[in-house]
C-alpha cells in the first residue's frame, strides 16, 4: 500500500520517475529517492496513515479555495476561470470583478449552477462543485487582479496574467539580419584604469570598441549581487540575490564625490596604492583585495554624496528614494542582509550565510532584524546606495550600445538559482526547499552528475505566490539590456533535485508549470523589448525544445555538441535560424585548451575522472573529434591548404583558430557568440564544472587590456571577416 500511496503523492507533486539520460538511454530514479524528495517538499512518508492524511489535506486545500491563485492565458485565448463552491451557494448570484493593471474595472455576474460543472467532491461531509466561468470580455496584456464576491462578501482572490504568443524579437533579426557578438565574464576584463576587476566603465568601453568593428552585442556572465562581507564566494552562478547587482562592478572613480579631498585621502594612502597595484597585476582576480579597496573608497564617496544630496530635498535624493521604493522589500532585504553580515563578520562571528547567523537574525521578518535595521540605518542606506549606483552605471553602459547602433546591445545572464546562505532565501524561506539542491544527472560535461548547491523553488509555493518571484526575476534581469540568456532553461520545465547529503546521481526531476512560466517570460520579453536565449544543453527532453521554439525562445547551439551519429560535425548552415550558436562556453575549454587536451590534463590532475579507462576514452574521442573537425573545415573551405589535414600533425594555431570562428559566422543561426579568450588565444578555462576549490574558478583574467586588444591588426582582421561572413549568411 505504501508504494501506491507514495506514487500518488509523487504524481501530485510532479516528481518524474522515468527520464531519458544524456546518452539517449531510459533511466529511472530510485524508490528511496522518491520518498526523500517528498520529505524535502515537506511530507512525512513514515507510514500509510500519515501519507493518506497528507494527500487528503492537499486535496482539501484546493477545494476550500474558491479561485486558483493565478492563471496565465495567451492573448488569443478566451479566459475561463475555475470556481469552486459548496453546494448551498451554487444557486446564488456571484460577481467576478477584474481590476486591470491600468486601473480599469470590469465585472461579470453569474450564477454557478448555470455554468458548466467539471467535477465535484465531498470535504468534511460538505458537497463542493467546480464550475468553469467564461469571462465575456478580453483583457489587455498584463497582470490583472480578480475578486469573487457574493452579497458583497469577498470569497476569493486571484490573478490573471495575459501574455503574448511568443517572446520579443528585434525587427532587424526578424527581417533576417544575422549578427555576431562577444561573450565575456565581466570580472575578467583588464583595462588601463580598473581596480583589478572589470567594471561597468570597462563594459562601456568594450561596447564602444566592439561595435566599431561590427559586433551587435556583448554577452555577460550573471552580474547578480554576491556577498560584500564574503568576497571569496565569487561564483556568478551562486548569488545572494538575482534581482540586484554585484557592487564590485561599480567604477568608483566615476561616482560623483570621488574627487573630494576626504575620498582622495583614502585612495591616496600608501596601503591603498600598494593593494591596488597588487590587485591590478595578479593573474587571477583577488576578490578580498578588490572588495577591501572598493568598500573603503565607496564608503568615503557615500559620506560625501549623502551629505551633499541624500539628506536634502534634491533631485538626486528624489531619484534615490524612487529607486528604493520601486525595489520594495526585495531591495530592503538585500541591503539589511549585507549590513548584518558585515556586522557579524566584524564581531568575529561565523557569517557565511543566514544558516549560521544567531537565531534571532535567521529570518528577515524577525523583530530583531527590524531592530538591527533601525539601529544601523546609515549602513543599510549605504548598501541601498551601492545598488542605485550600480544600476545607473549599468544603464549608462547599455545606452552606449544603443548609441553605437548595436542590434541587441547587452545580453544578460540569469542564473538558475541562489546559494543556500543567500538574502533571497533569507527573506522568502517558504518558497525554497533548503534541504535539497539543484544539479544535473550524469552527462557528457559532468560524468558523476552535478550538485550546484542551489536550493530550488517549490513549484507549488511559486504558484501560490502568484508567480511574483519569477516575474520580478525576469523583469529585473531584462533591465538595461536587449537580451536575456536563461541559464539551464530546462528549469522552466523541470529541475534535477539532489537531497542534502546524497550523490548528484541519486537525485530526481521535479516538474514546473512550464506553459505558465513561458507565458510570463513572453510578457516580460515584450515589455522590456528583450530577445530571450535559452541555454538548452545537457539532458534535454525534446518536449522543451519544441516548446521553447514555439514561444520564440532562441536555442543554444555549441559547435562541439552538434555531431551526427557517424561522428561528423554538422555544418553551422544547418543550425536553426532561431538560435544563438557558439564554439565554446564558460563551462568548456578554450579552443587552444580543447585542441591540446589541456582540459583533460587538468581534469586528471584534480581527480575529475573516476577511472583511467574513462580518461583514455575521452582522449580517444577527442582525437577522433579533432580529425572530424579538420575534415569539416577543409570540406567547407573554411581554412586554407596550409593548415594540415591530419590531426596527428596539426596543432592549434592562429589560422585554425580564426578559421573555426569564421566557419561559424557563415552559419544560419541568427546570433553568433564568440569568446574573447579565443580572440586572445588563451589556454586556461574560466570554470571547470563539478569543482569547488580544486581550480580557481571565476577568477582568471584576460591576458590583455581592452584598449590594446582592439589595436591589434589580427583581431581587427578577424572582426572584419566575421562581419562579412554574417552579411553573406544574411543574404543567402
XYZ file of C-alpha atoms in Angstrom:
732
model
C 0.000 0.000 0.000
C 2.801 2.439 0.900
C 4.280 2.342 -2.600
C 0.861 3.038 -4.167
C 0.250 5.987 -1.846
C 3.758 7.292 -2.382
C 3.264 7.056 -6.136
C 0.011 9.021 -5.844
C 1.813 11.756 -3.916
C 4.759 11.626 -6.342
C 2.399 12.266 -9.262
C 0.519 15.027 -7.401
C 3.789 16.868 -6.738
C 5.233 16.468 -10.223
C 8.131 14.143 -9.415
C 9.367 12.461 -12.607
C 10.229 8.796 -12.050
C 11.470 7.978 -15.574
C 13.561 10.063 -17.954
C 15.922 9.745 -20.907
C 19.557 10.379 -19.966
C 22.182 12.428 -21.848
C 23.174 9.349 -23.892
C 19.577 8.709 -25.014
C 19.014 5.741 -22.691
C 15.949 5.260 -20.429
C 16.691 5.899 -16.745
C 14.633 5.502 -13.561
C 15.014 7.238 -10.227
C 15.366 5.003 -7.151
C 12.366 4.298 -4.892
C 14.322 5.761 -1.968
C 14.816 8.984 -3.932
C 11.031 9.407 -4.327
C 10.483 9.360 -0.565
C 13.440 11.677 0.069
C 12.194 14.207 -2.483
C 8.747 14.156 -0.865
C 10.416 14.710 2.510
C 12.198 17.865 1.323
C 8.878 19.074 -0.096
C 7.555 18.883 3.467
C 5.836 15.490 3.530
C 6.124 12.795 6.194
C 6.392 9.424 4.444
C 6.843 7.274 7.545
C 3.541 5.329 7.309
C 0.410 4.829 5.232
C -1.938 6.652 7.557
C 0.170 9.825 7.581
C 0.651 9.748 3.794
C -3.109 9.295 3.262
C -3.831 12.187 5.608
C -1.448 14.493 3.714
C -2.974 13.568 0.350
C -6.409 14.379 1.796
C -5.130 17.721 3.154
C -3.706 18.674 -0.250
C -6.976 17.861 -1.999
C -8.982 19.676 0.662
C -6.892 22.844 0.421
C -7.700 23.082 -3.298
C -11.443 22.639 -2.772
C -11.572 25.184 0.040
C -10.061 27.817 -2.296
C -12.887 29.230 -4.482
C -10.353 30.550 -7.044
C -6.930 29.387 -8.163
C -4.127 31.743 -7.044
C -3.165 32.639 -10.615
C -3.977 31.826 -14.218
C -1.820 32.543 -17.264
C -3.580 32.880 -20.618
C -2.317 33.900 -24.039
C -3.734 36.947 -25.765
C -5.711 34.930 -28.325
C -7.352 32.661 -25.748
C -10.702 33.111 -24.017
C -10.492 33.415 -20.241
C -12.121 30.569 -18.339
C -11.885 30.605 -14.558
C -12.372 27.587 -12.302
C -14.727 28.462 -9.414
C -15.207 26.007 -6.505
C -18.136 26.466 -4.113
C -20.117 24.475 -1.538
C -23.461 23.286 -2.904
C -25.506 25.702 -0.772
C -24.040 28.659 -2.699
C -24.380 27.425 -6.257
C -27.826 28.997 -6.851
C -26.763 32.469 -5.647
C -25.568 35.318 -7.826
C -21.809 35.835 -7.762
C -19.665 38.632 -9.148
C -16.170 38.411 -10.617
C -14.523 41.854 -10.525
C -11.386 42.230 -12.622
C -9.162 45.220 -11.868
C -6.844 45.659 -14.820
C -3.274 46.771 -14.407
C -4.326 50.132 -15.849
C -6.888 50.577 -13.054
C -9.904 49.888 -15.274
C -12.551 47.704 -13.582
C -14.665 45.065 -15.344
C -17.387 42.933 -13.749
C -19.168 39.735 -14.638
C -22.211 38.483 -12.727
C -23.071 34.775 -12.926
C -24.994 32.029 -11.181
C -22.751 28.990 -10.680
C -25.433 26.393 -11.320
C -25.922 27.844 -14.825
C -22.251 27.277 -15.708
C -20.534 24.124 -16.895
C -19.732 21.888 -13.914
C -16.457 19.993 -14.311
C -16.198 17.940 -11.119
C -17.373 17.609 -7.520
C -16.020 16.417 -4.163
C -17.070 15.898 -0.543
C -14.982 17.775 2.003
C -15.891 17.260 5.676
C -19.276 15.935 4.526
C -19.981 19.092 2.512
C -20.532 18.711 -1.223
C -18.436 21.054 -3.377
C -18.835 21.724 -7.095
C -16.308 23.153 -9.528
C -17.573 25.273 -12.425
C -15.933 26.874 -15.425
C -16.869 30.539 -15.742
C -16.069 32.218 -19.073
C -15.392 35.934 -18.869
C -17.346 37.775 -21.598
C -14.596 40.298 -22.260
C -10.988 40.379 -23.399
C -8.189 41.731 -21.265
C -5.061 43.583 -22.397
C -1.593 42.111 -21.946
C -0.512 42.409 -18.322
C -1.227 41.478 -14.727
C -4.828 41.782 -13.559
C -6.435 41.144 -10.157
C -9.672 39.211 -9.710
C -12.061 39.225 -6.746
C -15.004 36.835 -6.327
C -17.903 38.193 -4.247
C -21.430 37.189 -3.287
C -23.725 39.625 -1.418
C -20.712 41.919 -1.056
C -18.781 39.224 0.833
C -15.335 38.519 -0.595
C -14.981 34.785 -1.218
C -11.673 34.625 -3.067
C -8.948 36.471 -4.956
C -6.901 35.532 -7.963
C -4.650 36.958 -10.628
C -4.973 36.718 -14.394
C -1.798 37.126 -16.434
C -2.408 37.798 -20.122
C 0.674 37.059 -22.197
C 1.602 37.352 -25.886
C 2.007 34.237 -28.029
C 5.815 34.381 -28.127
C 8.822 36.325 -26.901
C 10.047 39.534 -28.500
C 12.452 39.529 -31.452
C 14.056 42.830 -32.607
C 12.998 43.960 -36.080
C 16.439 43.618 -37.754
C 16.700 39.976 -36.630
C 13.084 39.333 -37.590
C 13.952 40.683 -41.037
C 16.764 38.134 -41.383
C 19.843 40.025 -40.216
C 22.478 37.673 -38.831
C 24.689 39.192 -36.161
C 27.709 38.384 -34.069
C 28.859 39.482 -30.655
C 31.299 38.741 -27.869
C 30.658 36.865 -24.635
C 32.718 37.943 -21.668
C 32.959 37.359 -17.952
C 32.863 40.975 -16.800
C 35.255 40.442 -13.881
C 37.888 39.080 -16.330
C 38.310 42.382 -18.147
C 41.605 44.209 -17.840
C 41.890 47.903 -18.638
C 44.270 50.764 -18.001
C 42.015 52.148 -15.273
C 40.165 49.371 -13.423
C 40.916 48.223 -9.888
C 41.815 44.594 -10.554
C 38.353 43.578 -11.728
C 36.317 44.502 -14.809
C 33.745 47.218 -14.118
C 30.825 48.976 -15.793
C 33.120 51.620 -17.326
C 35.184 48.805 -18.850
C 31.955 47.372 -20.177
C 31.042 50.700 -21.790
C 34.494 50.830 -23.398
C 34.217 47.227 -24.630
C 30.814 48.020 -26.147
C 32.245 51.055 -27.939
C 35.285 49.178 -29.297
C 33.326 46.042 -30.266
C 30.581 47.998 -32.028
C 33.225 49.819 -34.055
C 34.437 46.513 -35.522
C 30.964 45.128 -36.291
C 29.709 43.435 -33.103
C 25.981 43.749 -32.349
C 26.004 42.551 -28.744
C 28.101 41.904 -25.666
C 27.064 38.879 -23.628
C 27.725 38.978 -19.888
C 28.063 36.445 -17.106
C 25.371 36.788 -14.423
C 26.057 40.134 -12.717
C 23.872 39.290 -9.715
C 24.551 40.515 -6.181
C 27.080 38.381 -4.310
C 28.360 38.892 -0.748
C 30.198 42.114 0.178
C 31.268 40.593 3.515
C 32.310 37.287 1.935
C 34.083 38.252 -1.306
C 35.599 34.827 -1.980
C 32.090 33.445 -2.580
C 32.598 34.666 -6.118
C 30.663 32.307 -8.390
C 28.271 34.388 -10.500
C 26.041 31.305 -10.593
C 25.701 31.109 -6.780
C 24.480 34.625 -5.946
C 22.826 36.175 -2.911
C 20.108 37.832 -4.981
C 19.327 37.521 -8.669
C 17.302 40.729 -8.725
C 20.172 43.022 -7.766
C 23.702 43.746 -8.938
C 27.235 42.927 -7.837
C 28.571 46.195 -6.415
C 32.162 45.157 -7.284
C 31.371 46.164 -10.879
C 30.941 49.803 -9.848
C 33.649 52.086 -11.216
C 34.302 54.075 -8.036
C 36.178 56.788 -9.925
C 33.033 57.552 -11.960
C 30.822 58.238 -8.914
C 30.245 61.898 -8.088
C 32.164 62.747 -4.922
C 35.225 60.657 -5.788
C 37.328 63.805 -6.317
C 36.529 65.109 -2.823
C 39.582 65.572 -0.582
C 38.227 63.129 2.019
C 37.963 60.367 -0.599
C 41.347 61.192 -2.103
C 42.889 60.852 1.357
C 41.618 57.259 1.465
C 42.670 56.251 -2.067
C 45.963 58.139 -1.823
C 47.302 56.276 1.220
C 50.347 54.040 0.755
C 48.438 50.954 1.894
C 45.645 51.611 -0.619
C 48.049 52.279 -3.514
C 50.056 49.114 -2.772
C 46.917 46.947 -2.550
C 45.589 48.483 -5.778
C 48.841 47.748 -7.600
C 48.713 44.134 -6.392
C 45.028 43.731 -7.439
C 45.759 45.072 -10.901
C 48.856 42.965 -11.574
C 47.842 39.476 -10.373
C 46.763 36.825 -12.909
C 43.568 35.944 -11.039
C 41.036 38.339 -9.537
C 41.905 38.788 -5.854
C 38.365 39.293 -4.585
C 39.468 40.000 -0.994
C 41.772 42.793 -2.151
C 39.247 44.252 -4.619
C 36.460 44.221 -2.004
C 38.756 45.874 0.540
C 39.592 48.645 -1.941
C 36.093 49.246 -3.235
C 34.285 49.159 0.109
C 36.763 51.616 1.644
C 36.515 54.027 -1.297
C 32.757 53.669 -1.750
C 32.082 54.330 1.927
C 34.113 57.518 1.680
C 32.260 58.536 -1.516
C 28.893 57.714 0.083
C 29.591 60.002 3.047
C 30.294 62.873 0.664
C 27.312 62.144 -1.587
C 24.936 61.535 1.311
C 25.798 64.837 2.995
C 25.584 66.770 -0.278
C 22.391 65.243 -1.739
C 20.671 62.452 0.182
C 19.893 64.400 3.346
C 18.343 67.282 1.431
C 15.423 67.903 -0.906
C 17.420 67.428 -4.112
C 16.638 65.777 -7.451
C 19.298 63.172 -6.591
C 17.532 62.332 -3.327
C 14.183 62.078 -5.113
C 15.697 59.700 -7.674
C 17.339 57.630 -4.917
C 14.110 57.398 -2.917
C 12.134 56.429 -6.032
C 14.678 53.663 -6.725
C 14.410 52.358 -3.139
C 10.613 52.466 -3.224
C 10.484 50.617 -6.554
C 12.890 47.988 -5.172
C 10.475 47.296 -2.331
C 11.021 44.515 0.166
C 13.468 42.668 -2.089
C 15.931 45.579 -2.146
C 15.496 46.321 1.543
C 16.092 42.656 2.325
C 19.391 42.626 0.433
C 20.648 45.879 1.998
C 19.759 44.714 5.512
C 21.349 41.321 4.844
C 24.585 42.895 3.588
C 24.750 45.245 6.578
C 24.006 42.420 9.027
C 26.522 40.009 7.505
C 29.179 42.726 7.595
C 28.296 43.497 11.236
C 28.552 39.822 12.290
C 31.849 39.413 10.449
C 33.273 42.471 12.242
C 32.350 40.815 15.545
C 34.338 37.728 14.532
C 31.230 35.539 14.271
C 30.661 32.815 11.685
C 28.779 34.697 8.982
C 28.989 32.925 5.597
C 25.178 32.983 5.335
C 21.921 33.156 7.283
C 22.012 29.446 8.343
C 24.862 30.340 10.774
C 23.501 33.736 11.886
C 22.418 33.971 15.554
C 18.886 32.582 15.985
C 17.191 35.985 16.211
C 18.700 37.015 12.850
C 17.952 33.838 10.869
C 14.885 35.330 9.174
C 14.424 38.739 7.574
C 10.956 39.054 9.139
C 12.163 38.571 12.739
C 11.683 41.520 15.144
C 15.419 41.506 15.983
C 16.208 42.170 12.305
C 13.862 45.170 12.240
C 15.574 46.436 15.393
C 19.013 45.950 13.806
C 17.888 47.801 10.679
C 16.717 50.775 12.723
C 19.904 50.891 14.792
C 22.111 50.632 11.683
C 20.056 52.698 9.253
C 23.073 54.530 7.795
C 24.869 51.268 6.997
C 21.704 49.904 5.357
C 21.394 53.141 3.388
C 24.965 52.665 2.158
C 24.098 49.267 0.658
C 20.961 50.732 -0.930
C 23.177 53.453 -2.399
C 25.511 50.827 -3.905
C 22.612 49.187 -5.727
C 21.412 52.548 -7.040
C 24.861 53.493 -8.366
C 25.386 50.029 -9.878
C 22.034 50.236 -11.708
C 22.880 53.724 -13.033
C 26.315 52.657 -14.288
C 24.896 49.540 -15.963
C 22.274 51.693 -17.686
C 24.996 54.075 -18.879
C 26.874 51.149 -20.431
C 23.675 49.873 -22.052
C 22.984 53.315 -23.503
C 26.422 53.189 -25.170
C 25.225 50.136 -27.097
C 22.087 51.964 -28.231
C 24.147 54.987 -29.301
C 26.518 52.700 -31.232
C 23.575 51.201 -33.144
C 24.008 47.640 -31.856
C 21.073 45.404 -32.852
C 20.873 43.944 -29.323
C 23.452 45.659 -27.135
C 23.915 43.925 -23.803
C 22.655 40.456 -23.174
C 22.430 39.471 -19.548
C 22.518 36.029 -17.985
C 20.008 34.751 -15.397
C 21.453 32.126 -13.034
C 19.330 29.071 -12.282
C 19.298 29.700 -8.536
C 20.794 31.332 -5.451
C 23.135 29.815 -2.900
C 21.860 28.390 0.363
C 23.039 31.292 2.514
C 21.551 33.944 0.228
C 19.482 37.007 1.029
C 16.886 35.822 -1.487
C 16.183 32.693 0.596
C 16.607 34.556 3.925
C 13.593 36.680 3.037
C 11.347 34.041 1.419
C 12.007 30.694 3.104
C 8.548 29.368 2.261
C 9.447 29.418 -1.422
C 12.734 27.482 -1.227
C 13.435 23.860 -0.259
C 16.692 24.278 1.642
C 17.187 20.539 2.232
C 17.730 19.991 -1.482
C 19.918 21.431 -4.206
C 19.621 21.896 -7.947
C 22.016 19.923 -10.109
C 22.216 17.614 -13.099
C 22.267 13.858 -13.629
C 25.441 12.373 -15.133
C 26.103 13.781 -18.602
C 28.967 14.459 -21.001
C 30.124 17.624 -19.184
C 29.794 16.029 -15.732
C 30.154 12.213 -15.764
C 29.498 11.997 -11.997
C 26.452 14.236 -12.115
C 26.483 17.751 -10.700
C 25.313 19.337 -7.457
C 25.301 23.123 -7.708
C 24.469 23.896 -4.070
C 21.431 25.993 -5.051
C 18.197 25.254 -3.146
C 15.262 25.003 -5.586
C 11.972 26.870 -5.527
C 8.959 24.764 -4.555
C 6.751 24.930 -7.678
C 3.563 24.842 -5.603
C 4.679 27.776 -3.428
C 5.652 29.701 -6.559
C 2.118 29.140 -7.882
C 0.568 30.141 -4.547
C 2.595 33.377 -4.618
C 1.037 34.245 -7.988
C 4.398 33.705 -9.730
C 5.556 37.095 -8.421
C 9.124 35.944 -7.612
C 9.659 34.743 -11.202
C 8.046 37.886 -12.666
C 10.451 40.008 -10.636
C 13.415 37.907 -11.770
C 12.593 38.181 -15.458
C 11.833 41.911 -15.294
C 14.906 42.912 -13.283
C 17.286 40.862 -15.432
C 15.933 42.312 -18.660
C 16.600 45.852 -17.413
C 19.348 47.822 -19.196
C 19.823 45.183 -21.875
C 18.468 43.954 -25.197
C 18.506 40.243 -24.475
C 18.338 37.735 -21.648
C 20.102 34.376 -21.613
C 18.435 31.939 -19.236
C 20.993 29.564 -17.791
C 19.744 25.953 -17.741
C 16.453 26.910 -19.415
C 15.114 23.388 -18.750
C 14.389 24.756 -15.257
C 11.194 26.178 -16.738
C 10.076 22.571 -17.321
C 11.922 20.525 -14.714
C 14.870 20.624 -12.339
C 17.102 17.842 -11.062
C 16.797 17.948 -7.252
C 19.535 16.406 -5.104
C 18.686 15.800 -1.456
C 21.263 17.130 1.013
C 23.924 14.527 1.702
C 23.158 12.444 -1.408
C 25.277 11.999 -4.523
C 24.161 14.024 -7.543
C 23.356 10.837 -9.488
C 20.770 9.860 -6.839
C 18.529 12.868 -7.443
C 15.277 13.145 -9.358
C 13.376 15.539 -11.599
C 10.650 17.848 -10.274
C 8.331 19.410 -12.848
C 7.428 23.107 -13.030
C 4.435 24.826 -14.728
C 6.298 25.369 -17.990
C 3.454 26.880 -20.030
C 2.699 29.469 -17.359
C 6.378 30.380 -16.938
C 6.876 30.698 -20.691
C 3.830 32.974 -20.865
C 5.285 35.256 -18.196
C 8.650 35.187 -19.968
C 6.969 36.253 -23.229
C 5.108 39.089 -21.481
C 8.219 40.489 -19.796
C 10.199 39.994 -23.005
C 7.811 42.318 -24.877
C 7.615 44.823 -22.036
C 11.372 45.112 -21.908
C 11.936 44.566 -25.661
C 14.294 41.759 -24.779
C 15.173 38.811 -27.015
C 15.358 35.576 -24.982
C 18.035 32.889 -25.346
C 17.580 29.550 -23.578
C 20.692 27.578 -22.634
C 19.368 24.135 -23.536
C 22.449 21.931 -23.083
C 22.790 18.695 -21.132
C 19.906 16.274 -20.554
C 17.189 17.980 -22.588
C 13.823 16.367 -23.394
C 12.557 17.081 -26.902
C 9.281 18.448 -25.493
C 11.050 21.511 -24.060
C 12.968 22.207 -27.288
C 9.767 22.449 -29.341
C 8.002 24.458 -26.621
C 10.852 26.943 -26.463
C 10.862 27.338 -30.234
C 7.078 27.869 -30.333
C 7.418 30.507 -27.628
C 10.048 32.482 -29.522
C 12.957 31.478 -27.266
C 16.279 31.207 -29.098
C 18.047 27.874 -28.761
C 21.730 27.494 -27.836
C 23.934 25.643 -30.318
C 27.502 24.747 -29.357
C 29.621 23.585 -32.294
C 31.327 20.766 -30.371
C 27.975 19.241 -29.360
C 26.426 19.364 -32.849
C 27.564 15.962 -34.065
C 25.964 13.413 -36.357
C 25.797 9.718 -35.416
C 28.821 8.983 -37.625
C 30.906 11.429 -35.569
C 30.988 14.175 -38.180
C 30.128 17.743 -37.202
C 27.016 19.379 -38.603
C 27.640 22.423 -40.722
C 26.559 25.616 -38.905
C 24.460 26.296 -42.018
C 22.121 23.554 -40.731
C 21.573 25.119 -37.306
C 18.100 26.553 -36.602
C 17.777 30.225 -37.540
C 16.106 30.768 -34.151
C 19.286 30.073 -32.233
C 22.487 31.530 -30.879
C 25.494 29.498 -31.948
C 28.873 29.439 -30.287
C 32.124 27.494 -30.346
C 32.755 27.344 -26.604
C 31.132 28.422 -23.338
C 32.324 29.423 -19.860
C 31.966 25.747 -18.807
C 34.206 24.499 -21.599
C 37.890 24.704 -22.512
C 39.058 27.472 -24.827
C 39.808 26.480 -28.434
C 43.501 26.005 -27.616
C 42.622 24.148 -24.412
C 40.309 21.838 -26.338
C 42.699 21.163 -29.198
C 45.665 20.422 -26.957
C 43.540 18.436 -24.449
C 44.547 20.768 -21.636
C 41.083 20.331 -20.075
C 41.625 16.568 -19.850
C 45.044 17.102 -18.271
C 43.526 19.471 -15.730
C 40.663 17.070 -15.054
C 43.122 14.283 -14.340
C 45.164 16.499 -12.015
C 42.140 17.410 -9.902
C 40.547 13.930 -9.878
C 37.578 14.662 -12.108
C 37.537 11.240 -13.782
C 36.673 8.171 -11.705
C 38.893 5.766 -13.684
C 41.850 5.834 -16.064
C 39.666 3.949 -18.552
C 37.168 6.833 -18.689
C 40.008 9.311 -19.224
C 41.544 7.263 -22.032
C 38.129 7.006 -23.716
C 37.846 10.807 -23.562
C 41.308 11.189 -25.125
C 40.380 8.783 -27.921
C 37.073 10.583 -28.538
C 38.846 13.933 -28.628
C 41.356 12.643 -31.175
C 38.542 11.434 -33.454
C 36.594 14.663 -32.994
C 39.558 16.827 -33.906
C 40.051 14.857 -37.113
C 36.348 15.247 -37.909
C 36.639 18.998 -37.289
C 39.586 19.291 -39.686
C 37.615 17.315 -42.271
C 34.613 19.645 -41.837
C 36.658 22.839 -42.031
C 38.570 21.728 -45.127
C 35.399 20.375 -46.702
C 33.737 23.792 -46.422
C 36.830 25.732 -47.441
C 36.888 27.475 -44.067
C 40.653 27.006 -43.674
C 43.457 27.204 -46.214
C 45.505 24.291 -47.537
C 48.462 25.439 -45.424
C 46.529 24.184 -42.365
C 47.148 20.451 -42.079
C 44.536 17.792 -42.802
C 45.946 15.158 -40.437
C 45.218 15.657 -36.744
C 48.434 13.842 -35.805
C 50.478 16.683 -37.269
C 48.175 19.709 -36.884
C 48.261 21.777 -33.707
C 46.082 24.756 -32.904
C 47.428 27.933 -34.484
C 46.023 31.355 -35.329
C 44.804 30.320 -38.801
C 42.896 27.323 -37.434
C 41.527 29.388 -34.528
C 40.245 32.150 -36.836
C 39.083 29.627 -39.428
C 36.822 27.938 -36.876
C 35.305 31.283 -35.867
C 34.664 32.398 -39.436
C 33.254 28.935 -40.223
C 30.638 29.555 -37.510
C 29.929 33.053 -38.845
C 28.775 31.582 -42.147
C 26.079 29.585 -40.358
C 22.316 30.042 -40.274
C 21.879 30.945 -36.580
C 20.541 34.469 -36.173
C 23.099 35.113 -33.420
C 26.734 34.060 -33.120
C 28.571 34.476 -29.823
C 32.364 34.271 -29.586
C 34.610 34.295 -26.541
C 37.233 36.990 -26.012
C 39.522 34.248 -24.677
C 39.661 32.722 -28.151
C 40.395 36.093 -29.729
C 43.347 36.343 -27.356
C 44.355 32.688 -27.926
C 44.210 31.863 -24.224
C 44.583 28.302 -22.974
C 43.065 28.209 -19.463
C 39.313 27.834 -18.799
C 37.349 30.243 -16.642
C 35.445 27.439 -14.894
C 35.645 23.664 -14.535
C 32.152 22.241 -13.842
C 31.909 19.941 -10.844
C 34.807 21.583 -8.983
C 34.785 23.867 -5.973
C 38.268 24.855 -4.807
C 40.324 22.405 -6.896
C 40.701 25.120 -9.548
C 40.475 28.953 -9.317
C 37.034 29.142 -10.942
C 35.588 32.571 -11.809
C 38.929 34.346 -11.205
C 41.099 34.055 -14.299
C 41.566 37.402 -16.055
C 42.032 38.120 -19.731
C 45.639 38.427 -20.841
C 45.315 41.848 -22.448
C 43.769 45.265 -21.787
C 40.672 46.275 -23.744
C 42.485 49.329 -25.077
C 45.385 47.422 -26.627
C 43.291 44.458 -27.751
C 41.485 46.488 -30.391
C 44.729 47.961 -31.689
C 45.849 44.510 -32.887
C 45.733 44.022 -36.637
C 44.921 40.297 -36.393
C 41.899 40.987 -34.155
C 40.554 43.717 -36.418
C 41.020 41.458 -39.446
C 39.145 38.638 -37.696
C 36.289 41.014 -36.772
C 36.089 42.172 -40.387
C 35.900 38.577 -41.662
C 33.184 37.758 -39.113
C 31.121 40.782 -40.131
C 31.414 39.906 -43.822
C 30.562 36.243 -43.228
C 27.469 37.250 -41.261
C 26.395 39.607 -44.059
C 26.827 36.829 -46.595
C 24.821 34.457 -44.393
C 22.045 37.076 -44.088
C 21.813 37.329 -47.865
C 21.948 33.603 -48.606
